[in-house]
Amino acid sequence: MKAAICTAYGPPEVLVIQEVHQPKPKSNEILIQVHASAVHSGDRRLRALDVPALGKLPMRLVVGFKAPRQPILGVVLAGTVVETGNSVKNFQVGDNVYALTGMRFGGYAEFACVNESKCVFQMPAHASFIEAAALPFGGTTALHFLRKARIERATNVLIYGGAGAVGSTAVQIAKHYGVHVTAVCHERNIELVKRLGADVVVDYSREGYDRDLGTYDAVFDASGKIDKRLAKKHVAENGAFSSVAGQGPASERKEDLMFLNELFEAGELQPVIDSVYSLDEIVEAHRYVDQGTKVGNVIVRIKEESIR
C-alpha cells in the first residue's frame, strides 16, 4: 500500500511517499481502507520534534531516537472496514467509520488497523469522509477541555482561538450547552466564528483587544498560544480555566464520537475545513499547517473517491 513515511525529525520534507506492507488485523482489530485523514498538531509536533529543549531527549527515547518508530503519522482517519479480526463484535465489513488514533498514528496510509475497543465509531450517516475526518480531533479535544473548564455549570465562556480545529468545534459545543460564547480570533475569521454561533467575537490582532474582555465562568485556550496569566485574569470567582497546552493530552473516548455524531446529525456541529490535499501533497499540507494560519482543519484525501 502507499503511505507517507516520516523518515526523520525535521521540516515537512522529511515526509516521503513509499510503498509499504499492508497491515493485517489482529483478532480484536478492524482493517480500514482509509479515505481521508488530516494534519493536526500531534502530527506536526512529532514530525518536527516540536517540544521544549529539555524534552527532546526524553521524547526521542519514547517515540524513536532518529525517527518515529511509528513512521506513518496521521492521528485521525475516516474510511471503510474491509476486514475484521475473528474476535470483533461491533463492526462488520462495509461499515463507514472514523477514528482518533492518538499516538498510534497511522492515518497517512491507504489502510490502517484499529482496535475495536479504542476511539473508533460509525461515521455520522450524512457525513462525507472528508467531513468525518474533520470531526474527531477537534471534537474530542474540545469536549475534554470544556469539561475541565466545567462547561456544564457555566453561563458564559471565553474561547481563545475560536477559528482553529479545536476552537471552532468548542464554540459550537458550548452553544449546544446553552452557554453565552465570547470567542477570540483574527479579524479575517470573525464572520466565520459568528456563523458558528459565537455571541461576541473579539479580534486579537487589534491592539488592546484584551480590554474588551470581561470575566467568565469558563475560559478555554483552544490555541495553546495564550499567556496563561493574562487569560486567568478573565476567570470569574468560582470559574475554571483550561488550555490545550500544559494540561496533558485529551482523552480519547468512543462515547465522545457518539456524541459528535448526534450533534452533526442534529445540525448543531459543522466541521470547518480549510483545505484538502492529496496524499501525494502531504509535504505541501504540512508546510501550510506550519505557517500557523489555517482555519479549522486541513484534510488529507487518501482515496480519490472520498467525497461521498
Coordinates of C-alpha atoms in Angstrom, one line a residue:
M1 CA 0.0 0.0 0.0
K2 CA 1.0 3.6 -0.4
A3 CA 1.8 5.6 2.8
A4 CA 3.6 8.8 3.8
I5 CA 6.7 7.9 5.9
C6 CA 8.3 10.2 8.4
T7 CA 12.0 9.4 7.6
A8 CA 13.5 11.7 10.3
Y9 CA 12.6 14.6 12.6
G10 CA 12.5 17.9 10.8
P11 CA 10.7 20.1 8.2
P12 CA 7.9 18.8 6.1
E13 CA 10.3 17.5 3.5
V14 CA 11.2 14.5 5.8
L15 CA 7.8 13.0 4.8
V16 CA 8.2 10.7 1.8
I17 CA 5.6 8.7 -0.1
Q18 CA 6.6 5.0 -0.1
E19 CA 5.1 1.5 -0.8
V20 CA 4.9 -0.5 2.4
H21 CA 3.2 -3.7 3.5
Q22 CA -0.5 -3.6 4.2
P23 CA -1.2 -4.3 7.8
K24 CA -3.1 -7.4 8.9
P25 CA -5.7 -7.0 11.6
K26 CA -5.3 -8.8 14.9
S27 CA -8.2 -10.7 16.4
N28 CA -9.6 -7.6 18.1
E29 CA -8.9 -5.2 15.2
I30 CA -10.6 -3.9 12.1
L31 CA -8.8 -3.2 8.9
I32 CA -9.9 0.2 7.4
Q33 CA -9.4 1.4 3.9
V34 CA -8.6 5.0 4.6
H35 CA -10.4 7.6 2.6
A36 CA -9.3 10.7 4.5
S37 CA -7.0 11.9 7.3
A38 CA -5.9 15.3 8.4
V39 CA -2.9 17.3 9.5
H40 CA -3.2 18.2 13.2
S41 CA -0.9 19.4 16.0
G42 CA 0.0 15.9 17.1
D43 CA 1.3 15.1 13.6
R44 CA 3.4 18.2 13.1
R45 CA 4.8 18.2 16.6
L46 CA 6.1 14.6 16.2
R47 CA 7.3 15.2 12.7
A48 CA 9.3 18.3 13.8
L49 CA 10.1 17.0 17.4
D50 CA 8.5 20.3 18.4
V51 CA 8.9 20.1 22.2
P52 CA 10.9 22.2 24.7
A53 CA 14.7 21.6 24.5
L54 CA 14.7 19.7 27.8
G55 CA 12.0 17.4 26.5
K56 CA 13.7 16.4 23.2
L57 CA 15.8 13.6 24.6
P58 CA 13.0 12.0 26.7
M59 CA 10.7 12.3 23.7
R60 CA 13.2 10.6 21.4
L61 CA 13.6 7.7 23.9
V62 CA 9.8 7.3 24.0
V63 CA 8.9 7.6 20.3
G64 CA 12.1 6.9 18.5
F65 CA 15.6 8.3 18.6
K66 CA 16.4 9.2 15.0
A67 CA 12.9 9.0 13.6
P68 CA 9.4 7.9 14.9
R69 CA 9.2 4.2 15.5
Q70 CA 5.7 4.5 14.0
P71 CA 6.7 6.3 10.8
I72 CA 3.2 6.6 9.4
L73 CA 1.7 9.8 11.0
G74 CA -1.9 10.9 11.0
V75 CA -3.9 11.0 14.2
V76 CA -7.3 10.7 12.6
L77 CA -8.9 8.7 9.8
A78 CA -12.2 8.1 8.1
G79 CA -12.8 5.1 5.9
T80 CA -14.5 1.8 5.3
V81 CA -14.0 -1.5 7.1
V82 CA -12.6 -4.1 4.7
E83 CA -11.7 -6.9 7.1
T84 CA -12.3 -7.8 10.7
G85 CA -10.4 -9.9 13.3
N86 CA -12.1 -13.1 14.5
S87 CA -13.0 -11.5 17.9
V88 CA -14.5 -8.3 16.5
K89 CA -18.2 -7.9 17.5
N90 CA -19.2 -4.3 16.9
F91 CA -18.1 -3.7 13.3
Q92 CA -18.5 -5.5 10.0
V93 CA -17.1 -5.3 6.5
G94 CA -18.7 -2.3 4.7
D95 CA -19.1 -0.1 7.8
N96 CA -18.0 3.5 7.3
V97 CA -16.1 4.5 10.4
Y98 CA -13.9 7.3 11.7
A99 CA -11.3 7.1 14.4
L100 CA -8.9 9.1 16.5
T101 CA -5.7 7.0 16.7
G102 CA -3.6 9.2 19.0
M103 CA 0.0 8.2 19.5
R104 CA -0.7 5.1 17.4
F105 CA -1.0 7.4 14.4
G106 CA -1.3 5.5 11.0
G107 CA -3.8 7.8 9.2
Y108 CA -1.4 8.7 6.3
A109 CA -1.8 5.4 4.5
E110 CA -4.2 3.6 2.3
F111 CA -5.0 1.0 5.0
A112 CA -4.8 1.1 8.8
C113 CA -5.7 -1.3 11.7
V114 CA -7.6 0.0 14.7
N115 CA -8.6 -1.9 17.9
E116 CA -12.4 -2.0 18.0
S117 CA -12.4 -1.0 21.7
K118 CA -10.5 2.2 21.1
C119 CA -11.8 5.6 19.8
V120 CA -13.5 4.4 16.7
F121 CA -17.1 4.5 15.7
Q122 CA -19.5 4.5 12.8
M123 CA -19.4 7.8 10.9
P124 CA -22.4 10.1 11.0
A125 CA -24.8 8.8 8.4
H126 CA -24.9 12.0 6.4
A127 CA -21.2 13.0 6.7
S128 CA -18.8 12.7 3.8
F129 CA -15.4 11.0 4.5
I130 CA -13.8 14.5 4.2
E131 CA -16.2 15.9 6.9
A132 CA -15.8 12.9 9.1
A133 CA -12.0 13.2 9.1
A134 CA -12.5 16.8 10.4
L135 CA -14.5 15.8 13.4
P136 CA -12.6 13.5 15.8
F137 CA -9.5 15.6 16.8
G138 CA -11.2 19.0 17.3
G139 CA -14.3 17.4 18.7
T140 CA -12.8 15.1 21.4
T141 CA -10.2 17.7 22.3
A142 CA -12.8 20.4 22.7
L143 CA -15.0 18.1 24.8
H144 CA -12.2 17.1 27.1
F145 CA -11.0 20.6 27.9
L146 CA -14.5 22.1 28.1
R147 CA -15.3 19.5 30.7
K148 CA -12.2 20.6 32.6
A149 CA -13.5 24.1 32.4
R150 CA -16.8 22.8 33.9
I151 CA -18.8 24.0 30.8
E152 CA -21.9 22.2 32.2
R153 CA -22.1 24.7 35.1
A154 CA -21.2 27.8 33.1
T155 CA -23.5 30.5 31.8
N156 CA -20.7 32.2 29.8
V157 CA -17.4 31.1 28.3
L158 CA -14.4 32.7 26.7
I159 CA -12.7 30.7 24.0
Y160 CA -9.3 31.8 22.7
G161 CA -8.5 30.5 19.2
G162 CA -12.1 30.3 18.0
A163 CA -11.2 29.6 14.4
G164 CA -8.9 26.6 14.8
A165 CA -9.8 22.9 14.6
V166 CA -10.4 22.7 18.3
G167 CA -11.7 26.2 18.9
S168 CA -14.3 26.2 16.0
T169 CA -15.7 23.0 17.4
A170 CA -15.6 24.3 21.0
V171 CA -17.7 27.3 20.0
Q172 CA -20.4 25.0 18.6
I173 CA -20.3 22.6 21.6
A174 CA -20.6 25.4 24.0
K175 CA -23.7 26.7 22.2
H176 CA -25.2 23.2 22.4
Y177 CA -24.9 23.6 26.2
G178 CA -26.7 26.9 26.0
V179 CA -23.7 29.0 27.1
H180 CA -23.1 32.6 26.0
V181 CA -19.9 32.4 23.9
T182 CA -17.2 35.1 23.5
A183 CA -14.6 34.0 21.1
V184 CA -11.2 35.5 20.3
C185 CA -9.7 35.1 16.8
H186 CA -8.0 37.0 14.0
E187 CA -10.0 39.7 12.2
R188 CA -10.2 37.7 9.0
N189 CA -12.1 34.9 10.7
I190 CA -14.7 37.0 12.6
E191 CA -17.6 36.3 10.3
L192 CA -16.9 32.6 10.2
V193 CA -16.8 32.3 14.0
K194 CA -20.1 34.3 14.2
R195 CA -21.7 31.9 11.8
L196 CA -20.6 29.0 14.1
G197 CA -22.7 30.6 16.9
A198 CA -20.4 32.9 18.9
D199 CA -22.3 35.7 20.5
V200 CA -19.3 38.0 20.7
V201 CA -16.2 37.8 18.6
V202 CA -13.0 39.8 19.5
D203 CA -10.2 40.5 17.1
Y204 CA -6.8 39.6 18.8
S205 CA -4.9 41.4 16.1
R206 CA -6.2 44.7 17.4
E207 CA -4.0 46.5 20.0
G208 CA -5.6 46.4 23.4
Y209 CA -8.2 43.8 22.5
D210 CA -7.9 42.3 26.0
R211 CA -9.7 45.4 27.4
D212 CA -12.9 44.3 25.7
L213 CA -13.0 41.1 27.7
G214 CA -14.8 40.7 31.0
T215 CA -14.9 37.8 33.4
Y216 CA -16.3 34.4 32.5
D217 CA -17.4 31.2 34.3
A218 CA -15.2 29.2 31.9
V219 CA -12.1 30.3 30.0
F220 CA -10.7 27.9 27.4
D221 CA -7.4 28.4 25.5
A222 CA -8.0 26.3 22.4
S223 CA -4.9 27.6 20.7
G224 CA -2.2 26.8 23.3
K225 CA -0.6 30.2 22.5
I226 CA -2.1 32.5 25.1
D227 CA -0.3 33.8 28.1
K228 CA -2.0 31.9 30.9
R229 CA -1.5 34.6 33.4
L230 CA -3.3 37.0 31.1
A231 CA -6.1 34.5 30.4
K232 CA -6.7 33.6 34.0
K233 CA -7.5 37.3 34.8
H234 CA -10.7 36.7 32.9
V235 CA -11.8 33.8 35.1
A236 CA -14.7 34.8 37.3
E237 CA -14.8 33.8 41.0
N238 CA -15.5 30.1 41.2
G239 CA -14.9 29.8 37.5
A240 CA -12.4 27.5 35.8
F241 CA -9.6 27.7 33.2
S242 CA -8.4 25.0 30.8
S243 CA -5.8 25.0 28.0
V244 CA -4.7 22.6 25.3
A245 CA -1.1 23.5 26.4
G246 CA 0.4 22.2 29.6
Q247 CA -2.6 20.3 31.0
G248 CA -1.9 16.9 29.5
P249 CA -3.3 15.2 26.4
A250 CA -7.0 15.0 25.7
S251 CA -8.8 11.7 26.5
E252 CA -9.8 9.5 23.6
R253 CA -13.3 8.2 24.2
K254 CA -15.6 6.3 22.0
E255 CA -18.5 8.0 23.8
D256 CA -17.3 11.3 22.5
L257 CA -17.5 10.2 18.9
M258 CA -21.1 9.0 19.6
F259 CA -21.9 12.5 21.0
L260 CA -20.3 14.2 18.0
N261 CA -22.4 12.0 15.7
E262 CA -25.6 13.3 17.5
L263 CA -24.6 16.9 17.2
F264 CA -23.7 16.5 13.5
E265 CA -26.9 14.7 12.6
A266 CA -28.9 17.4 14.6
G267 CA -27.3 20.1 12.5
E268 CA -25.5 21.6 15.6
L269 CA -22.0 20.8 14.5
Q270 CA -20.4 21.9 11.3
P271 CA -16.8 20.8 10.6
V272 CA -14.7 23.7 9.4
I273 CA -12.4 22.6 6.5
D274 CA -9.7 25.0 5.4
S275 CA -8.3 23.0 2.5
V276 CA -7.9 19.4 1.1
Y277 CA -4.6 18.0 -0.1
S278 CA -4.0 14.6 -1.7
L279 CA -1.7 12.1 0.0
D280 CA 0.9 12.9 -2.7
E281 CA 0.8 16.5 -1.5
I282 CA 1.5 15.7 2.2
V283 CA 4.6 17.8 2.2
E284 CA 2.7 20.8 1.0
A285 CA -0.1 20.1 3.5
H286 CA 2.4 20.1 6.4
R287 CA 4.2 23.1 5.1
Y288 CA 0.9 25.0 5.1
V289 CA 0.0 24.0 8.6
D290 CA 3.4 25.0 9.8
Q291 CA 2.6 28.6 8.8
G292 CA 0.1 28.8 11.7
T293 CA -2.6 30.5 9.7
K294 CA -5.0 27.6 8.9
V295 CA -8.7 27.9 9.8
G296 CA -10.3 24.7 11.1
N297 CA -9.0 21.5 9.6
V298 CA -6.5 20.7 6.8
I299 CA -7.6 17.4 5.3
V300 CA -5.5 14.8 3.5
R301 CA -7.5 12.9 0.9
I302 CA -6.2 9.3 0.7
K303 CA -8.7 7.8 -1.7
E304 CA -9.8 9.8 -4.7
E305 CA -13.4 8.7 -4.4
S306 CA -13.6 10.1 -0.8
I307 CA -16.2 12.8 -1.5
R308 CA -19.2 10.6 -0.6

